[in-house]
Amino acid sequence: ILVMAAAGNTNNVVLGGAASNAFINWVGDATDVINIRPGGVFMLAAPDATAYAVTASTGDILKVANSSSGTSVTYTIVIIGVV
């Protein structure tokens, strides 16, 4: 997973578990988030066969949100996986 926040953003991009069916096996619990500052990058990689499993319908939703109001945020997300 690679998330890049646009340098022109005023607010942070918030990345974490969704309210339901959250993809959270890479954080402690569903309320944990990563704040990606304008121009910043977050990358998560797992080199082993286990990686970070995505479970359809029960653990597959990743929250991407704006840290504040007033202006929107722009981001790029790249997800590479195997089956």
Tab-separated table of C-alpha atoms in Angstrom:
chain	number	residue	atom	x	y	z
A	1	ILE	CA	0.000	0.000	0.000
A	2	LEU	CA	1.353	3.395	-0.989
A	3	VAL	CA	-0.520	6.625	-0.248
A	4	MET	CA	0.818	10.007	-1.339
A	5	ALA	CA	-0.785	13.237	-0.137
A	6	ALA	CA	-0.677	16.087	-2.654
A	7	ALA	CA	1.758	18.846	-1.725
A	8	GLY	CA	-0.955	21.453	-2.364
A	9	ASN	CA	-3.244	20.075	0.351
A	10	THR	CA	-4.009	22.300	3.328
A	11	ASN	CA	-5.165	19.394	5.518
A	12	ASN	CA	-3.729	15.971	6.234
A	13	VAL	CA	-4.963	12.785	4.572
A	14	VAL	CA	-6.153	10.372	7.275
A	15	LEU	CA	-5.680	6.654	6.636
A	16	GLY	CA	-7.028	3.894	8.886
A	17	GLY	CA	-9.780	1.449	9.663
A	18	ALA	CA	-13.320	2.114	8.479
A	19	ALA	CA	-16.298	2.152	10.851
A	20	SER	CA	-17.355	-1.335	9.710
A	21	ASN	CA	-15.625	-4.222	7.918
A	22	ALA	CA	-12.329	-2.439	8.491
A	23	PHE	CA	-9.074	-3.551	6.930
A	24	ILE	CA	-7.111	-3.148	10.184
A	25	ASN	CA	-4.657	-6.023	10.480
A	26	TRP	CA	-1.817	-3.523	10.000
A	27	VAL	CA	-2.828	-1.281	12.965
A	28	GLY	CA	-3.757	-1.989	16.583
A	29	ASP	CA	-7.509	-1.451	16.264
A	30	ALA	CA	-10.189	0.220	14.147
A	31	THR	CA	-9.704	3.635	15.767
A	32	ASP	CA	-6.005	3.856	14.832
A	33	VAL	CA	-5.111	6.198	11.971
A	34	ILE	CA	-2.067	7.493	10.132
A	35	ASN	CA	-1.976	11.236	9.352
A	36	ILE	CA	-0.209	11.888	6.054
A	37	ARG	CA	0.882	15.505	5.899
A	38	PRO	CA	0.705	17.530	2.673
A	39	GLY	CA	3.452	16.272	0.350
A	40	GLY	CA	3.978	13.219	2.570
A	41	VAL	CA	4.013	9.528	1.713
A	42	PHE	CA	2.937	6.429	3.643
A	43	MET	CA	4.044	2.986	2.505
A	44	LEU	CA	3.290	-0.421	3.989
A	45	ALA	CA	4.956	-3.554	2.641
A	46	ALA	CA	5.068	-7.148	3.837
A	47	PRO	CA	7.822	-9.344	2.388
A	48	ASP	CA	6.463	-12.699	3.528
A	49	ALA	CA	3.773	-15.012	2.196
A	50	THR	CA	1.330	-14.059	4.989
A	51	ALA	CA	1.399	-10.316	4.161
A	52	TYR	CA	-1.732	-8.372	5.211
A	53	ALA	CA	-4.767	-10.466	4.407
A	54	VAL	CA	-7.888	-8.791	3.063
A	55	THR	CA	-11.080	-10.612	4.028
A	56	ALA	CA	-13.989	-9.969	1.679
A	57	SER	CA	-17.072	-8.524	3.427
A	58	THR	CA	-15.530	-8.589	6.921
A	59	GLY	CA	-12.103	-6.954	6.683
A	60	ASP	CA	-11.675	-5.147	3.402
A	61	ILE	CA	-12.517	-1.454	3.834
A	62	LEU	CA	-9.753	1.117	4.203
A	63	LYS	CA	-10.767	4.582	5.414
A	64	VAL	CA	-9.258	7.565	3.596
A	65	ALA	CA	-10.458	10.872	5.031
A	66	ASN	CA	-9.756	14.581	5.364
A	67	SER	CA	-8.310	15.718	8.711
A	68	SER	CA	-10.365	18.912	8.764
A	69	SER	CA	-13.010	20.900	6.919
A	70	GLY	CA	-12.924	23.913	4.653
A	71	THR	CA	-10.742	22.475	1.897
A	72	SER	CA	-10.605	19.108	0.191
A	73	VAL	CA	-7.595	16.801	0.082
A	74	THR	CA	-6.096	15.088	-2.938
A	75	TYR	CA	-4.144	11.853	-2.754
A	76	THR	CA	-2.824	9.006	-4.846
A	77	ILE	CA	-3.165	5.421	-3.658
A	78	VAL	CA	-1.413	2.357	-5.093
A	79	ILE	CA	-2.261	-1.142	-3.860
A	80	ILE	CA	-0.349	-4.165	-5.094
A	81	GLY	CA	-1.324	-7.627	-4.006
A	82	VAL	CA	-1.337	-11.303	-4.851
A	83	VAL	CA	-4.018	-13.947	-4.867
